[in-house]
Every structure is written in structure tokens, then in C-alpha cells.
PDB file of C-alpha atoms in Angstrom:
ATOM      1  CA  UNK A   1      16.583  -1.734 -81.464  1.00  0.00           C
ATOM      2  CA  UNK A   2      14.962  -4.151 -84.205  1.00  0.00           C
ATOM      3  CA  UNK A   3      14.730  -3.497 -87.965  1.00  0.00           C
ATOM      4  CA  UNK A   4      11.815  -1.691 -88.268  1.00  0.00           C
ATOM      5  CA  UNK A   5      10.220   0.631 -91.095  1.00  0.00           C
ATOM      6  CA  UNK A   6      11.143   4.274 -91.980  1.00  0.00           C
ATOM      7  CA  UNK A   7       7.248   4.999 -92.083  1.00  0.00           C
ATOM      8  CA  UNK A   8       7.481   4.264 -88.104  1.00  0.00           C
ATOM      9  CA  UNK A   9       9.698   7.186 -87.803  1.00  0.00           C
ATOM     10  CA  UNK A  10       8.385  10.159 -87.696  1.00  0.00           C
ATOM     11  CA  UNK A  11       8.781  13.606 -87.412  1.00  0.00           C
ATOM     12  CA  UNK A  12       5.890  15.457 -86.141  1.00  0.00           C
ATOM     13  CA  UNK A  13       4.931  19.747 -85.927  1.00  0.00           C
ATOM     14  CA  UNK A  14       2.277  19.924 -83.122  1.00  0.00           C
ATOM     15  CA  UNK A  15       1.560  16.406 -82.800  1.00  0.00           C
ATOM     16  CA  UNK A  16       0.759  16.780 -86.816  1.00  0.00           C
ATOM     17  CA  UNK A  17       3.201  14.121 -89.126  1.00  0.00           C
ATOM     18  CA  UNK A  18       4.925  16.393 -91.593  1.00  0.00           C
ATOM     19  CA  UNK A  19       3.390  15.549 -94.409  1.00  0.00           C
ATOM     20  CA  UNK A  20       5.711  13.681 -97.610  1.00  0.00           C
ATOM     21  CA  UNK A  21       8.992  13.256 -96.124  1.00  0.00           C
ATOM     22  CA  UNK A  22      11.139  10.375 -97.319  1.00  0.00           C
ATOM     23  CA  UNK A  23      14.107  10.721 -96.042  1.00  0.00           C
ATOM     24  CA  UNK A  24      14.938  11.848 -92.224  1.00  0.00           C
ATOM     25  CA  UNK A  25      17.954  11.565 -89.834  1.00  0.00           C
ATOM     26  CA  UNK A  26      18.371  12.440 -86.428  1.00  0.00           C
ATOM     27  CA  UNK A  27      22.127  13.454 -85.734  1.00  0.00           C
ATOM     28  CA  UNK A  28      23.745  14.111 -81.685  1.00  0.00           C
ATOM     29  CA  UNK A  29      26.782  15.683 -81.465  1.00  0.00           C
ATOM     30  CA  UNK A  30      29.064  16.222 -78.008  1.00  0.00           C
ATOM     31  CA  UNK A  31      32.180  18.349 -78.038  1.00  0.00           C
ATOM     32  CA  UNK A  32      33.737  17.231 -74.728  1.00  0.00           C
ATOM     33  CA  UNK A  33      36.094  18.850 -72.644  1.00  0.00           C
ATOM     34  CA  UNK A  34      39.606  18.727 -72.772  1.00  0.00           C
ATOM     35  CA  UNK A  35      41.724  18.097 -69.729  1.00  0.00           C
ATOM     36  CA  UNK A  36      44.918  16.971 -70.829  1.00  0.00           C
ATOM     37  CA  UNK A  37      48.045  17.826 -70.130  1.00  0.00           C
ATOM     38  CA  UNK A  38      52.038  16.704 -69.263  1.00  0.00           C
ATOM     39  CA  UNK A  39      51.633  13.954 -67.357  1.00  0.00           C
ATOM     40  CA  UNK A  40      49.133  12.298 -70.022  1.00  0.00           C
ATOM     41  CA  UNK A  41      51.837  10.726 -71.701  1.00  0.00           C
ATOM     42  CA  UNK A  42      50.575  12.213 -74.581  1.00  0.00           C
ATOM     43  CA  UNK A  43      47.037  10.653 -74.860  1.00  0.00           C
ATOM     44  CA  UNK A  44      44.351  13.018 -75.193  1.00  0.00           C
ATOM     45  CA  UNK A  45      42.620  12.779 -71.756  1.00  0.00           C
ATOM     46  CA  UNK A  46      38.898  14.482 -71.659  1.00  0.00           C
ATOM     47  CA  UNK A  47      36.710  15.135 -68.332  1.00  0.00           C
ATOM     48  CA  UNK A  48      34.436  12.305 -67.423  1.00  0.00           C
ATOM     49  CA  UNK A  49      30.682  12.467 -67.495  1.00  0.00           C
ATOM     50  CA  UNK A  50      30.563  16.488 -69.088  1.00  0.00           C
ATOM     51  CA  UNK A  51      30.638  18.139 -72.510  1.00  0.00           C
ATOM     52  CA  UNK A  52      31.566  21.560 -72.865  1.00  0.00           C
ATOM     53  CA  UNK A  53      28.425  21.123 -75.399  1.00  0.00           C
ATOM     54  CA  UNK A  54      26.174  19.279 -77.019  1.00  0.00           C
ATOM     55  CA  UNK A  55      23.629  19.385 -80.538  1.00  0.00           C
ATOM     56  CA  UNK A  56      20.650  17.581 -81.953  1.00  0.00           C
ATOM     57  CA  UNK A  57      20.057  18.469 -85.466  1.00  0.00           C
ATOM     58  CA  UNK A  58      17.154  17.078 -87.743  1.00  0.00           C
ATOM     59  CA  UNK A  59      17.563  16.780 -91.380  1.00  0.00           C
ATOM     60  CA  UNK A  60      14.548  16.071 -93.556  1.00  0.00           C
ATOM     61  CA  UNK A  61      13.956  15.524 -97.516  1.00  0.00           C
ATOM     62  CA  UNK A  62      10.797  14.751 -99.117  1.00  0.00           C
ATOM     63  CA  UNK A  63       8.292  16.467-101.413  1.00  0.00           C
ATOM     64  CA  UNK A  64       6.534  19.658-101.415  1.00  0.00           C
ATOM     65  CA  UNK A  65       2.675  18.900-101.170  1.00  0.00           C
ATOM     66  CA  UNK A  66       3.079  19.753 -97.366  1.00  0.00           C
ATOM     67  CA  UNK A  67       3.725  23.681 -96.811  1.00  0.00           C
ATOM     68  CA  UNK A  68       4.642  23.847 -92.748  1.00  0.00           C
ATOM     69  CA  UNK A  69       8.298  23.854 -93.721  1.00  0.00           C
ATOM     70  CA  UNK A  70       8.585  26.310 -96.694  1.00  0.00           C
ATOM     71  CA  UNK A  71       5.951  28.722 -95.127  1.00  0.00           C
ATOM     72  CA  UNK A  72       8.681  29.051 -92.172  1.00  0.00           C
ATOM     73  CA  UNK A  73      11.309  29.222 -94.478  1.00  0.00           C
ATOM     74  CA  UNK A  74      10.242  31.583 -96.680  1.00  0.00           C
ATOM     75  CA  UNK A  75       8.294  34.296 -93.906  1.00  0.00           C
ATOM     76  CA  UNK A  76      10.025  37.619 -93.495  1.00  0.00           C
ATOM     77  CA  UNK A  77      10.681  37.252 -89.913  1.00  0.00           C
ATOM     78  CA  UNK A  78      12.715  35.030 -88.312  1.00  0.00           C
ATOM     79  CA  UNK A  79      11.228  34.259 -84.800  1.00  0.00           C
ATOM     80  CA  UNK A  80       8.774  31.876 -86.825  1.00  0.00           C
ATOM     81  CA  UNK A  81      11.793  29.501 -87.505  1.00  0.00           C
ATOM     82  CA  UNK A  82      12.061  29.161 -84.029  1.00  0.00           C
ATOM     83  CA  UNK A  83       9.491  26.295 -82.981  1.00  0.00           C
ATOM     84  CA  UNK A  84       8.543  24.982 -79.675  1.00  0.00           C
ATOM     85  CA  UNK A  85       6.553  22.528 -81.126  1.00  0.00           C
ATOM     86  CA  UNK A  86       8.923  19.687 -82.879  1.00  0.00           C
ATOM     87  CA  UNK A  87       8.784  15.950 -82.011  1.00  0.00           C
ATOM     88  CA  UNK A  88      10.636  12.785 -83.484  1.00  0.00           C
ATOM     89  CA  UNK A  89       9.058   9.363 -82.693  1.00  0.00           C
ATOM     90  CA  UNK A  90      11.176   6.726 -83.327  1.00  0.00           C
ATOM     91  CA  UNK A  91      10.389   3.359 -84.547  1.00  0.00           C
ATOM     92  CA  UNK A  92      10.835   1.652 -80.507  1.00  0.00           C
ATOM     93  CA  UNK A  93       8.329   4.616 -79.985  1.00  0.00           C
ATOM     94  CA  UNK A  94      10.660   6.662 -77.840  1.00  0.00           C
ATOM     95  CA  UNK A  95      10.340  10.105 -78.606  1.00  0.00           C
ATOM     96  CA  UNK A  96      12.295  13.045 -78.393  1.00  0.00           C
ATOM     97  CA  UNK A  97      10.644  16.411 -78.322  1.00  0.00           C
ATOM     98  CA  UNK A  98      11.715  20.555 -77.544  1.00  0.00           C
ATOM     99  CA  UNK A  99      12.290  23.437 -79.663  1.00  0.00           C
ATOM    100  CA  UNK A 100      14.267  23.588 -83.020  1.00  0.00           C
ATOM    101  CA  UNK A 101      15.225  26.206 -85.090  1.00  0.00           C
ATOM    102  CA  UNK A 102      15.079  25.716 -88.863  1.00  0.00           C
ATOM    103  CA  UNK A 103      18.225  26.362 -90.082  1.00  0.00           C
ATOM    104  CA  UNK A 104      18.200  25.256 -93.725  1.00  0.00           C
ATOM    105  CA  UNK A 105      15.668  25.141 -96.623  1.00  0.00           C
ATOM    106  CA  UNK A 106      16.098  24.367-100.360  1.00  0.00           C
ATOM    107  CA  UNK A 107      13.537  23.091-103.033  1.00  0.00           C
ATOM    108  CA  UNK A 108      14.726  21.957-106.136  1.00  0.00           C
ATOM    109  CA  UNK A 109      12.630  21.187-109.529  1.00  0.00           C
ATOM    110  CA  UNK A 110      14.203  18.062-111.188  1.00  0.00           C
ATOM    111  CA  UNK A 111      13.452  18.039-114.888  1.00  0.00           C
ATOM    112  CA  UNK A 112      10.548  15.644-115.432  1.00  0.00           C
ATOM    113  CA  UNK A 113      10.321  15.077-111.760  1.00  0.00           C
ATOM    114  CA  UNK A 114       8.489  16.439-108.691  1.00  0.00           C
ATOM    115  CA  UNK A 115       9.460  19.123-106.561  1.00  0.00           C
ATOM    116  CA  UNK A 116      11.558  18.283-103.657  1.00  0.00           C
ATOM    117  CA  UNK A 117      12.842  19.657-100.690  1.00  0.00           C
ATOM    118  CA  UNK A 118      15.080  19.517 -97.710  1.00  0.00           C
ATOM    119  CA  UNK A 119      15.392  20.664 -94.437  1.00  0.00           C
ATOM    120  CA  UNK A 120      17.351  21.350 -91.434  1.00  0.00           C
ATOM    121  CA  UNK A 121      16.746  21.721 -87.787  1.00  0.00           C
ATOM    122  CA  UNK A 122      19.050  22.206 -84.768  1.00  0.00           C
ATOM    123  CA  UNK A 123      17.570  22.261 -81.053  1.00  0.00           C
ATOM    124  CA  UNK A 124      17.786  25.206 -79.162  1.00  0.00           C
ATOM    125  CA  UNK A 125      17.983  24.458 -75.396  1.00  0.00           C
ATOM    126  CA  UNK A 126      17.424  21.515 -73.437  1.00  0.00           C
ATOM    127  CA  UNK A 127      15.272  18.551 -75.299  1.00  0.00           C
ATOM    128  CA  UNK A 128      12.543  15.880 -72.944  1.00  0.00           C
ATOM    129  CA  UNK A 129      13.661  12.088 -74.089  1.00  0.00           C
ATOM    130  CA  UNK A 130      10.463   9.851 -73.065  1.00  0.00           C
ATOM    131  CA  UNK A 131      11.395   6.204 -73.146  1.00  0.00           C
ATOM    132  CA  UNK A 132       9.022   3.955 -75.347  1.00  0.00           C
TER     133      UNK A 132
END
């Protein structure tokens, strides 16, 4: 992929940009499955082409002028952190979309600075990858 700017990467809540974010990352994790034994010579030896499972997590940091993340964070309930409705467009303009839970919330007040935030969220299930 070419350099390319952070505004081109996006993180979107029903098609709609979340609104001040500065700072995102898109993390995948695989815990694969272990198959060695004895007559490995004692090299750790994993099955091919399987993971006994897998993650895509979100993180997100920005300002707070945009409430779609602290309203979910801060409702009593928590099947609205569950959201079928999450998107990340990458800069090549492939995009990855599915349902994430949000996980993590925090705001912090800086003295003489704005009010900031951060965010977490981890897919739940199976996400759609559409090629650019």
C-alpha cells in the first residue's frame, strides 16, 4: 500500500464518519493451534492454514464534539455497545465492516486543553473484507 493520509482512513457508524478522531488503529490478532510434539525436535510446530481463534479490535482517540461513542458508553444497558453497524475504510479504499462491541471508554480533561477521548472496539463474529 502507498503512503497515504490518516484523513483517508476512516472509521465510520452507519455509513456516518465518527466525527473528531485523530488517532485510529486497526489491530488482528490469531492464536494458532498447537500441534507439536516428540518428534518436533523441539521446534514449536502449529497446524497449517487454522487458528484456534482470531480478533479485530479498533482503537480510537480524538475529541469529544461527536457524542455516538460516549452516548454508548455511558447508557445503562449494555446491548447498545453491541453494534452491527461499524465500518473501517482504509486509505487503498478496502473496507472492513461487521459488528463490534465497545469495550473501552475514557475522557480525560487536560488542564488548558480540550476534552479528549478514547475508545475501544473488538468484533464479535465473523467480519465482510471488500477489496478496494
Amino acid at each position: 500500500m502507498a503512503n497515504s493520509s490518516n484523513r483517508s482512513f476512516l472509521i465510520k457508524k452507519n455509513d456516518v464518519k465518527i466525527a473528531s478522531v485523530r488517532q485510529k488503529s486497526v489491530t488482528w490478532n490469531g492464536t494458532p493451534i498447537d500441534v507439536t510434539s516428540d518428534d518436533d525436535a523441539g521446534a514449536m510446530t502449529y497446524l497449517a492454514a487454522d487458528f484456534a481463534d482470531t480478533s479485530l479490535e479498533i482503537s480510537v482517540s480524538g475529541l469529544t464534539d461527536d457524542d455516538i461513542l460516549s452516548d454508548l458508553a455511558f447508557v445503562a444497558t449494555n446491548s447498545g455497545k453491541h453494534l452491527s453497524d461499524i465500518t473501517i475504510e482504509r486509505p487503498n479504499g478496502d473496507e472492513i465492516s461487521g459488528t463490534f462491541i465497545l469495550t473501552n471508554y475514557a475522557e480525560t480533561g487536560e488542564y488548558k486543553d480540550a476534552v479528549a477521548f478514547t475508545a475501544t472496539l473488538v468484533r464479535s463474529g465473523i467480519h465482510t473484507w471488500t477489496a478496494a
